[in-house]
PDB file of C-alpha atoms and ligand atoms in Angstrom:
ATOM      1  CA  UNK X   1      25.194   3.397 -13.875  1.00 34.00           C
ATOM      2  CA  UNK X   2      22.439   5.500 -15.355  1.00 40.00           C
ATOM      3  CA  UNK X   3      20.306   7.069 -12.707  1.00 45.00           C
ATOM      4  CA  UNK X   4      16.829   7.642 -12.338  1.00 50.00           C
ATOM      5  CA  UNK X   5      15.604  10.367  -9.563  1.00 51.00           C
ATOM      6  CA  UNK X   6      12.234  10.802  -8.583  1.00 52.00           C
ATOM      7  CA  UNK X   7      11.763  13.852  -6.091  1.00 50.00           C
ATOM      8  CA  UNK X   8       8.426  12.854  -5.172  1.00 59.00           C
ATOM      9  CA  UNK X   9       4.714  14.702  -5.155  1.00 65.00           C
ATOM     10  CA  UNK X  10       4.326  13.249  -8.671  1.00 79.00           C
ATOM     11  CA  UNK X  11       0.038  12.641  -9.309  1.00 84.00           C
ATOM     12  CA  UNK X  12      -1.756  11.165 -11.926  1.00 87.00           C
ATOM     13  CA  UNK X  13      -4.366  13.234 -13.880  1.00 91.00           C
ATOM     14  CA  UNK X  14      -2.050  14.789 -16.028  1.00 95.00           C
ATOM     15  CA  UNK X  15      -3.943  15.389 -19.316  1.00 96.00           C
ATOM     16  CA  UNK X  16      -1.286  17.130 -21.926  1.00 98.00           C
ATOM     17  CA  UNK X  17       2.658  15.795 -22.745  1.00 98.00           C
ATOM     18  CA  UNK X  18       4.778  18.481 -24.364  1.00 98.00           C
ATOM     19  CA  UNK X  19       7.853  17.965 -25.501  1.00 98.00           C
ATOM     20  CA  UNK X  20      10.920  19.315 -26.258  1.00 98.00           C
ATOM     21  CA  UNK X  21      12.360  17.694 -29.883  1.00 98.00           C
ATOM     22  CA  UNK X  22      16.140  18.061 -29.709  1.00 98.00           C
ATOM     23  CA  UNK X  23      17.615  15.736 -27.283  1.00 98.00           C
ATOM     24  CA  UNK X  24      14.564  14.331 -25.803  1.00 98.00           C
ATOM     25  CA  UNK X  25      12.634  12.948 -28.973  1.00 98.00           C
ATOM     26  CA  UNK X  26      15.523  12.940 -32.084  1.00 98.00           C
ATOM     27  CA  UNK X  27      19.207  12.554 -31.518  1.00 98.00           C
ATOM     28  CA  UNK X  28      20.313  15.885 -32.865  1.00 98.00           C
ATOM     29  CA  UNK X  29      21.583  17.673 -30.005  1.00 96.00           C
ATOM     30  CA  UNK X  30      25.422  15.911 -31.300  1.00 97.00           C
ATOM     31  CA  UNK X  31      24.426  17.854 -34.511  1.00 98.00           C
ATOM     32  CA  UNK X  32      23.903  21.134 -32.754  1.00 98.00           C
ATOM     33  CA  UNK X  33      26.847  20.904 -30.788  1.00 98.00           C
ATOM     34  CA  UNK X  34      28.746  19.539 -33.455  1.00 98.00           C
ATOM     35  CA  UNK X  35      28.141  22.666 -35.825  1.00 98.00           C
ATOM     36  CA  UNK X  36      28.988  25.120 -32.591  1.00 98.00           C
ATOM     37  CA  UNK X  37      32.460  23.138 -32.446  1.00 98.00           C
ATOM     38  CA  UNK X  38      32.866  23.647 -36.174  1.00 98.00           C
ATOM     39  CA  UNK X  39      31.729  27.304 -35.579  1.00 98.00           C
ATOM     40  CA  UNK X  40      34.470  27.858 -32.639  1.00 98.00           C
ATOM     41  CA  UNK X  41      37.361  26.309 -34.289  1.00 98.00           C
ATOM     42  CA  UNK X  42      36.904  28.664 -37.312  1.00 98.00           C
ATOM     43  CA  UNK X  43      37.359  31.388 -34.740  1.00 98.00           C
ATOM     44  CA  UNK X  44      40.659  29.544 -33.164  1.00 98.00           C
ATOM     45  CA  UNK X  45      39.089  27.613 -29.929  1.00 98.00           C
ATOM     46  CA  UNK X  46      38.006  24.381 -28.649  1.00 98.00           C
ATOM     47  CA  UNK X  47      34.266  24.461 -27.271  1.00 98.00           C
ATOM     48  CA  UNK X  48      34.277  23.351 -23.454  1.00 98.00           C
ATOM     49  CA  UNK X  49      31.692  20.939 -22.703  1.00 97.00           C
ATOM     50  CA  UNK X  50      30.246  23.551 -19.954  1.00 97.00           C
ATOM     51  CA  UNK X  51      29.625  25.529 -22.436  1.00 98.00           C
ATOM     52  CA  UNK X  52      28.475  23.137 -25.314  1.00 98.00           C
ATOM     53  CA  UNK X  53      25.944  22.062 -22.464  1.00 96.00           C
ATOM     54  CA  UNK X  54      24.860  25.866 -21.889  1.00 97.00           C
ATOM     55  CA  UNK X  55      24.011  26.113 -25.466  1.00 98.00           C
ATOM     56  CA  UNK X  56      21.234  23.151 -25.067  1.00 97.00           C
ATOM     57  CA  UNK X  57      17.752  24.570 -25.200  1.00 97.00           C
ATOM     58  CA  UNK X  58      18.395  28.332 -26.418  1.00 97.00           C
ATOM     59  CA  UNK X  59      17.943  30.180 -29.057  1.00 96.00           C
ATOM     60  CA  UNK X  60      20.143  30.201 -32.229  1.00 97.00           C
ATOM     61  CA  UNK X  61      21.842  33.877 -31.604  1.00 97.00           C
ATOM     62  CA  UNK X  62      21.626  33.379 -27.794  1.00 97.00           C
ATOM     63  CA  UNK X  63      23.824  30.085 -28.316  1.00 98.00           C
ATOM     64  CA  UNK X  64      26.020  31.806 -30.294  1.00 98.00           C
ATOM     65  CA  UNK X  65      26.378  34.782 -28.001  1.00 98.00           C
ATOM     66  CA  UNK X  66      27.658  31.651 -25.199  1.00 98.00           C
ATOM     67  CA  UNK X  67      30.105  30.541 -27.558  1.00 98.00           C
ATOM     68  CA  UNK X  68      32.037  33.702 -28.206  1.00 98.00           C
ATOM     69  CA  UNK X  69      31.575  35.108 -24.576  1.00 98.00           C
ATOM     70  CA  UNK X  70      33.122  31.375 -23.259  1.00 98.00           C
ATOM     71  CA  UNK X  71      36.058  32.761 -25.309  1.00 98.00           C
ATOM     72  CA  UNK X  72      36.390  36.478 -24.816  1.00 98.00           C
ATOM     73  CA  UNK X  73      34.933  37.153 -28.442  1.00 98.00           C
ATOM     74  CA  UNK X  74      32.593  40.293 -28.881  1.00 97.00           C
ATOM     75  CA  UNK X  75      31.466  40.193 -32.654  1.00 98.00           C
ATOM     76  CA  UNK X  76      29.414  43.349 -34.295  1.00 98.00           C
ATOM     77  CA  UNK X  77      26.107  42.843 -35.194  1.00 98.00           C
ATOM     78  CA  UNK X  78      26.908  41.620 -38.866  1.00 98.00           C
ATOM     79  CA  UNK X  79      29.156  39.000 -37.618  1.00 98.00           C
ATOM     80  CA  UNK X  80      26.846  37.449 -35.472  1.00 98.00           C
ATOM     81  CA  UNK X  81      24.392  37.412 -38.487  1.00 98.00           C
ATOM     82  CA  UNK X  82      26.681  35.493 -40.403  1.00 98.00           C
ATOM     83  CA  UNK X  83      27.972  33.793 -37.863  1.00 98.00           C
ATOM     84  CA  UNK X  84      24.537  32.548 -36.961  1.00 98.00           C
ATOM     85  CA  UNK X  85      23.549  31.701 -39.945  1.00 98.00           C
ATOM     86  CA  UNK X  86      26.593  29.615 -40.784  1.00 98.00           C
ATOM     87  CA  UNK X  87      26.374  27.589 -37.884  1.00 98.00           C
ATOM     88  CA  UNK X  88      22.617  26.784 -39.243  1.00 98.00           C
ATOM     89  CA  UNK X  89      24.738  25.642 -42.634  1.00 98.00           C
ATOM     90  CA  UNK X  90      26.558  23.685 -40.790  1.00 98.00           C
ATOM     91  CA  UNK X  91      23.487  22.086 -38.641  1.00 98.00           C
ATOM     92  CA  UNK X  92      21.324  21.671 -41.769  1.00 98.00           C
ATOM     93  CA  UNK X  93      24.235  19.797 -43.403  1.00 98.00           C
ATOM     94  CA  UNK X  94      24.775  17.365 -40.130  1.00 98.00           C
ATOM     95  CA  UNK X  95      20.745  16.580 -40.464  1.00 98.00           C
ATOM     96  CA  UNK X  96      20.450  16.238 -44.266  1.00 97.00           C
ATOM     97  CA  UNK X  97      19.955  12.724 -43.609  1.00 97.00           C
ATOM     98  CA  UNK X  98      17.975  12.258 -40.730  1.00 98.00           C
ATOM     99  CA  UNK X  99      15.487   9.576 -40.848  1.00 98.00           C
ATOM    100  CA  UNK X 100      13.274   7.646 -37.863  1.00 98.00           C
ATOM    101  CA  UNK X 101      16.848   6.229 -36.825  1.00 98.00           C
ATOM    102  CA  UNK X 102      17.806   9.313 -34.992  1.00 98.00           C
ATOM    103  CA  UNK X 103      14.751   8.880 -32.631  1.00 98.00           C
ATOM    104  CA  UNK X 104      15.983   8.388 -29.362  1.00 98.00           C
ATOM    105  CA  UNK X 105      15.362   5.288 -27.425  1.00 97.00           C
ATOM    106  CA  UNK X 106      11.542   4.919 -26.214  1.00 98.00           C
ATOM    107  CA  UNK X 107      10.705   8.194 -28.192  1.00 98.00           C
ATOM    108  CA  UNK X 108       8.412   6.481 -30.516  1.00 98.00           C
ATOM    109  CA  UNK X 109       6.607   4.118 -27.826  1.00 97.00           C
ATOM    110  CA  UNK X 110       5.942   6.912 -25.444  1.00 97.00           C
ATOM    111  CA  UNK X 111       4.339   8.795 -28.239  1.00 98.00           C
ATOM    112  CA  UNK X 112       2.078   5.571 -29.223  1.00 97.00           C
ATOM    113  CA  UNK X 113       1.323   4.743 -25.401  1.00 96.00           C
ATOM    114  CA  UNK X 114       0.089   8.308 -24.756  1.00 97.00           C
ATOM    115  CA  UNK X 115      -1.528   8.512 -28.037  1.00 96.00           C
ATOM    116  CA  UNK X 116      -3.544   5.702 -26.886  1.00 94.00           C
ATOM    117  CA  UNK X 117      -4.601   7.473 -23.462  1.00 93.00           C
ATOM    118  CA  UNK X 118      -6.133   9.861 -25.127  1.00 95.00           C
ATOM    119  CA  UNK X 119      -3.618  12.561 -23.946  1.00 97.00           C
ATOM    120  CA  UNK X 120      -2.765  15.880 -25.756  1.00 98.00           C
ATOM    121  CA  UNK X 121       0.644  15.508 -26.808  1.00 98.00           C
ATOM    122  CA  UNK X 122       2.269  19.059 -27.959  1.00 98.00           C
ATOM    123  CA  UNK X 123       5.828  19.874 -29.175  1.00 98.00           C
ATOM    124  CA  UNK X 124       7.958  23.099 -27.394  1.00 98.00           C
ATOM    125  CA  UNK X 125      10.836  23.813 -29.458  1.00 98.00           C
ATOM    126  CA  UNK X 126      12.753  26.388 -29.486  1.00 98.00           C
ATOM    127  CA  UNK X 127      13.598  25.754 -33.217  1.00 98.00           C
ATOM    128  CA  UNK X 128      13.373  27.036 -36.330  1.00 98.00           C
ATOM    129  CA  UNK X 129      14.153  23.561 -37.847  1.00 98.00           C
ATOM    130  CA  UNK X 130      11.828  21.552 -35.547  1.00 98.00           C
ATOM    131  CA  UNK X 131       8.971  20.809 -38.404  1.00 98.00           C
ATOM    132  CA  UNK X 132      11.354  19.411 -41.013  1.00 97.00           C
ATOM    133  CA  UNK X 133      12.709  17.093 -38.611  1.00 98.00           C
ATOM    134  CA  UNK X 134       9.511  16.009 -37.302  1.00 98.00           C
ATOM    135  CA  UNK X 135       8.732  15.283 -40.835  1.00 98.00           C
ATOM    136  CA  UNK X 136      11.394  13.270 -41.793  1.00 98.00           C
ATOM    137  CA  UNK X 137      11.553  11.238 -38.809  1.00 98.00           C
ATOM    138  CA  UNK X 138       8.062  10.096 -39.389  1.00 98.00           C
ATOM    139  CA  UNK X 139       6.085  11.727 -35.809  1.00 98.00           C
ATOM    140  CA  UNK X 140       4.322  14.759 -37.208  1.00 98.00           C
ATOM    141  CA  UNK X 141       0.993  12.855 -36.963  1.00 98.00           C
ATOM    142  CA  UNK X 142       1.453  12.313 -33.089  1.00 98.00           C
ATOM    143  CA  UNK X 143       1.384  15.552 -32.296  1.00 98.00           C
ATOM    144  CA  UNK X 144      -1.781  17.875 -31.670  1.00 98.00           C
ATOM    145  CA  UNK X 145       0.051  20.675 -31.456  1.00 98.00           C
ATOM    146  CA  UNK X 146       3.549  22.009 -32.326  1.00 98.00           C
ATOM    147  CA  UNK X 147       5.113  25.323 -31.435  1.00 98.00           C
ATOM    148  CA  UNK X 148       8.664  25.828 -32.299  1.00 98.00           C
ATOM    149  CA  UNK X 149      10.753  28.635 -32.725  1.00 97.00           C
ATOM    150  CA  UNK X 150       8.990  29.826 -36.016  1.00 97.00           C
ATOM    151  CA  UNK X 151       6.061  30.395 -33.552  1.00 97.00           C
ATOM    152  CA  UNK X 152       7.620  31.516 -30.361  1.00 97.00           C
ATOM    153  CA  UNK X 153      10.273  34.359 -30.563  1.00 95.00           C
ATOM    154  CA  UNK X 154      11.063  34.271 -27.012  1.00 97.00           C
ATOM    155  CA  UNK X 155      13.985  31.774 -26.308  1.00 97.00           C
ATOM    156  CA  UNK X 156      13.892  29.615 -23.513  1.00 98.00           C
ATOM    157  CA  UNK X 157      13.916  29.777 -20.036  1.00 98.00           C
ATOM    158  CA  UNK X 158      11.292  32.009 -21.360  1.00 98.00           C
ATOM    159  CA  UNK X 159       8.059  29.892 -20.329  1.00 98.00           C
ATOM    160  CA  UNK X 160       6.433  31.620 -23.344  1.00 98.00           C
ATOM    161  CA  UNK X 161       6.598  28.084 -25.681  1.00 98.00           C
ATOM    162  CA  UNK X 162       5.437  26.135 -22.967  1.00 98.00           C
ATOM    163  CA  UNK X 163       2.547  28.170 -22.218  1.00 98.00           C
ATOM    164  CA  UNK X 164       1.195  28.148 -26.193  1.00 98.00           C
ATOM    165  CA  UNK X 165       1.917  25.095 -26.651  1.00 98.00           C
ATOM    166  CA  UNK X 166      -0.579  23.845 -23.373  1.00 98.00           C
ATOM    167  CA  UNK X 167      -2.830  26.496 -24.547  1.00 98.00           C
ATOM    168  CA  UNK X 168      -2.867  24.918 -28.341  1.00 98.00           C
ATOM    169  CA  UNK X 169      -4.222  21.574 -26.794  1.00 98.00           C
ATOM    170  CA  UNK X 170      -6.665  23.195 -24.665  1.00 98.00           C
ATOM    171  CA  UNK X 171      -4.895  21.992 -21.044  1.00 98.00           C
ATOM    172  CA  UNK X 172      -3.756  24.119 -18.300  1.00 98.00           C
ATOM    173  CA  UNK X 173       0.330  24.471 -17.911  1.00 98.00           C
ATOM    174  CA  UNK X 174      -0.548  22.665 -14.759  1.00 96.00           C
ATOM    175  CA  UNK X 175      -2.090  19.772 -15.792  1.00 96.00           C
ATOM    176  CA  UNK X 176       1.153  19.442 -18.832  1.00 98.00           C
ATOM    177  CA  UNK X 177       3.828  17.465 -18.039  1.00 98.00           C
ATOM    178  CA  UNK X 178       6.808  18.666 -19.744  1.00 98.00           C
ATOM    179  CA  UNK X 179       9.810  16.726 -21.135  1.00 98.00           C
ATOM    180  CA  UNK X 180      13.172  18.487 -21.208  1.00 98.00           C
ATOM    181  CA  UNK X 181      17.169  17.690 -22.159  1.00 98.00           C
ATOM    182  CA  UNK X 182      18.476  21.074 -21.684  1.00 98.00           C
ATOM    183  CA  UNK X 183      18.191  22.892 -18.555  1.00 97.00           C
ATOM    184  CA  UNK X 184      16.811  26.473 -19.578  1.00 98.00           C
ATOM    185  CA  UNK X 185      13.747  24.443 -21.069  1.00 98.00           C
ATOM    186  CA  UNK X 186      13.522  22.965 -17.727  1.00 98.00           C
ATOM    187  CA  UNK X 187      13.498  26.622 -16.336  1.00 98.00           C
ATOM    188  CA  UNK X 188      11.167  27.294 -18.518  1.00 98.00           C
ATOM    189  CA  UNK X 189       8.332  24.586 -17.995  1.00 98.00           C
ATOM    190  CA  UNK X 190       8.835  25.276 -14.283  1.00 98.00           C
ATOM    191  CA  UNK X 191       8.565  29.057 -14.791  1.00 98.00           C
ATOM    192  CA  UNK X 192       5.203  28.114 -16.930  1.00 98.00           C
ATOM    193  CA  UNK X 193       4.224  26.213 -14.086  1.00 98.00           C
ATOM    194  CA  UNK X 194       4.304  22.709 -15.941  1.00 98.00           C
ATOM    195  CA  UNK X 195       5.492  19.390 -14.227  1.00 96.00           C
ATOM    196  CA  UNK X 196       8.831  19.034 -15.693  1.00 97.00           C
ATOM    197  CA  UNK X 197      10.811  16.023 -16.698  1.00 97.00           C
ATOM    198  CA  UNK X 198      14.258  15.918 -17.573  1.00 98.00           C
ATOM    199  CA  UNK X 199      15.812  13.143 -19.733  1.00 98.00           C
ATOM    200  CA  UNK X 200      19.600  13.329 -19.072  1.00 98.00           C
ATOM    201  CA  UNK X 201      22.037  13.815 -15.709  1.00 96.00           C
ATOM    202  CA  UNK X 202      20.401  14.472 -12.666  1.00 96.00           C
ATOM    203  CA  UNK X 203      23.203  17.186 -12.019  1.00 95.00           C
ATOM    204  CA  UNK X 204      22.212  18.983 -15.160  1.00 96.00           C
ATOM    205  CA  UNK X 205      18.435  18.699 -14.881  1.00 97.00           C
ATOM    206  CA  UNK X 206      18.016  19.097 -10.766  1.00 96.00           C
ATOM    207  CA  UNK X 207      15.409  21.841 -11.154  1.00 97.00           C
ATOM    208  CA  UNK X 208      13.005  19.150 -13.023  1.00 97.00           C
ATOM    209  CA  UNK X 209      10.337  17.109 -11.086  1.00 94.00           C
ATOM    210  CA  UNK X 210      11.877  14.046 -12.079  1.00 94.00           C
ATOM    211  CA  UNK X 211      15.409  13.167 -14.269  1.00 96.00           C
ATOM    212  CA  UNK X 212      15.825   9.573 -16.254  1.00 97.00           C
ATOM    213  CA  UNK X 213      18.301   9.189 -18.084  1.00 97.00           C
ATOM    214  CA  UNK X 214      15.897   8.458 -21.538  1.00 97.00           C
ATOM    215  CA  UNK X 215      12.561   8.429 -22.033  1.00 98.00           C
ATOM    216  CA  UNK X 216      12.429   4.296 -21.509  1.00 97.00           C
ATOM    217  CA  UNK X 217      13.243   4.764 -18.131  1.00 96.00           C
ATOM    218  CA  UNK X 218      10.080   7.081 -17.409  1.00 95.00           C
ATOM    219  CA  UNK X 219       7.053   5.360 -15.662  1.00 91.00           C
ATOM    220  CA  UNK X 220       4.160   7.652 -17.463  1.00 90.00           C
ATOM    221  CA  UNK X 221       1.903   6.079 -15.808  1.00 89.00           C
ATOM    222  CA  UNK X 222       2.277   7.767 -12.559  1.00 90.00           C
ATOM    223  CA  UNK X 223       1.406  11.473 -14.476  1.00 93.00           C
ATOM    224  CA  UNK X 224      -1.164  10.346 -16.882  1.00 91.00           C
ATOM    225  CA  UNK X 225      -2.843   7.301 -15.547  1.00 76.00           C
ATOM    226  CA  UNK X 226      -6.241   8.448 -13.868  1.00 75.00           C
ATOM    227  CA  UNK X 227      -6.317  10.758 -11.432  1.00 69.00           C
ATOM    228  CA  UNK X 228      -7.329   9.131  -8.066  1.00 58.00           C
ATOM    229  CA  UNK X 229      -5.777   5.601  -8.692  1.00 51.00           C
TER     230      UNK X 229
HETATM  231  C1  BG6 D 301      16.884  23.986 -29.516  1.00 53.07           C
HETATM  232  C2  BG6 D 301      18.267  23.414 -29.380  1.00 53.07           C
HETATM  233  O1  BG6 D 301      15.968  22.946 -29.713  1.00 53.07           O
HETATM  234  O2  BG6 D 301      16.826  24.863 -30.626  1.00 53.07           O
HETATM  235  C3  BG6 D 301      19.304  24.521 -29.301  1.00 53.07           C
HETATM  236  O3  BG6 D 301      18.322  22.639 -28.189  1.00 53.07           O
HETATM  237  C4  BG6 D 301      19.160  25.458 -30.482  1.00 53.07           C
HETATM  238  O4  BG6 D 301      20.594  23.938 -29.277  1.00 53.07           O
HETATM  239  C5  BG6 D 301      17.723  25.974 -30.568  1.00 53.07           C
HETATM  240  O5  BG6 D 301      20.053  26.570 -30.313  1.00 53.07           O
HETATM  241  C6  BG6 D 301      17.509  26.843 -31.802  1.00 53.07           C
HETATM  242  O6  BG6 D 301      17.556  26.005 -32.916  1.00 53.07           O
HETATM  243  P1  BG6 D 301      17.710  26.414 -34.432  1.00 53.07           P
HETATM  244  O7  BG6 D 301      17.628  25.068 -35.134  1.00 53.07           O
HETATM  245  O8  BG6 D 301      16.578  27.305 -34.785  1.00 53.07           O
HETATM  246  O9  BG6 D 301      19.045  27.073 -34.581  1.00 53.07           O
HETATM  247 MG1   MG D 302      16.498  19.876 -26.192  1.00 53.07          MG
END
């Protein structure tokens, strides 16, 4: 049965949302993962789920660098360029067609109910493909501010995204709730001192504030309604 944990000292009064895209807002962390399998077979191994999972949330070359470590693989520095940049081939293919059906479930009614708070809603992505996808799943226009990885050089758990993207919408990392698949991000929005929220297993995501298993399952009220109630 899915499970929701709530670890408690939750408050209202939060004032920005930031999100992370893949996993949490579009459905193409199976796309990701599926171009690292492609990627691992082509080098003569299957990728572990351990590892598939470690991938979630880092950066393109420090995914890769998982992959082929998870399998005793050292490539030279031209390798890992191609290598890199093949398993991007491979993503861009997988999302070719994306449309406003890959949004995950409540993605699109979270968005409209804190649009209609009035609260600062910024994307934290660690990648380099987050603004196409926002555009062709139709949520650009929810978003005040969006930092990805063409922005932010410093993978996560770096807090670095987190940190622009509160300080693009004007709110303080504290007062930013922070919604996260993979756990570096969570690491990261902790480390940024952000109230974190992971959307997945509550044995993947135990360093966030609170874990549901999808964003329909999260009560925003209890961050964003007004402070004091
Ligand atoms: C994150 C994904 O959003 O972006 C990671 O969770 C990915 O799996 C990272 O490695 C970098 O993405 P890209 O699209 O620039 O390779
Ligand atoms: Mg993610």
């Amino acid at each position: 049965m899915a499970e929701t944990i709530n670890q408690g000292g939750v408050r209202r009064g939060h004032r920005a949302a930031v999100f992370d895209l893949d996993g949490v807002l579009v459905d193409t962390a199976v796309h990701h993962r599926a171009a690292w399998q492609k990627i691992s077979a082509e080098y003569g191994f299957d990728l572990s789920a351990e590892t598939a999972e470690a991938t979630k949330g880092v950066g393109r070359f420090e995914a890769l660098d998982l992959v082929m470590r998870s399998a005793g693989i050292k490539l030279s520095e031209s390798e890992r360029m191609t290598a890199a940049a093949r398993k991007n081939e491979y993503y861009l293919d997988l999302i070719a067609d994306i449309s406003p059906a890959e949004l995950l479930p409540g993605a699109v009614s979270t968005l409209q109910s804190l649009d209609s708070l009035g609260v600062r809603i910024a994307l934290a992505s660690g990648s380099k493909n987050a603004g196409g996808i926002l555009d062709r799943t139709g949520i650009r226009d929810f978003f005040d501010a969006v930092v990805d990885g063409t922005v932010v050089a410093a993978p996560k758990p770096d807090p670095a995204v987190f940190l622009e993207a509160a300080r693009r919408v004007g709110v303080s990392p504290a007062d930013s709730v922070v919604f996260e698949d993979a756990a570096a991000g969570v690491e990261g929005a902790n480390r940024a001192g952000c109230t974190t929220v992971g959307i997945g297993l509550p044995a993947v995501l135990s360093a966030a504030r609170l874990v549901a298993p999808s964003l329909l399952e999260v009560d925003w009220t209890a961050f964003f309604g007004p402070a004091g109630v």
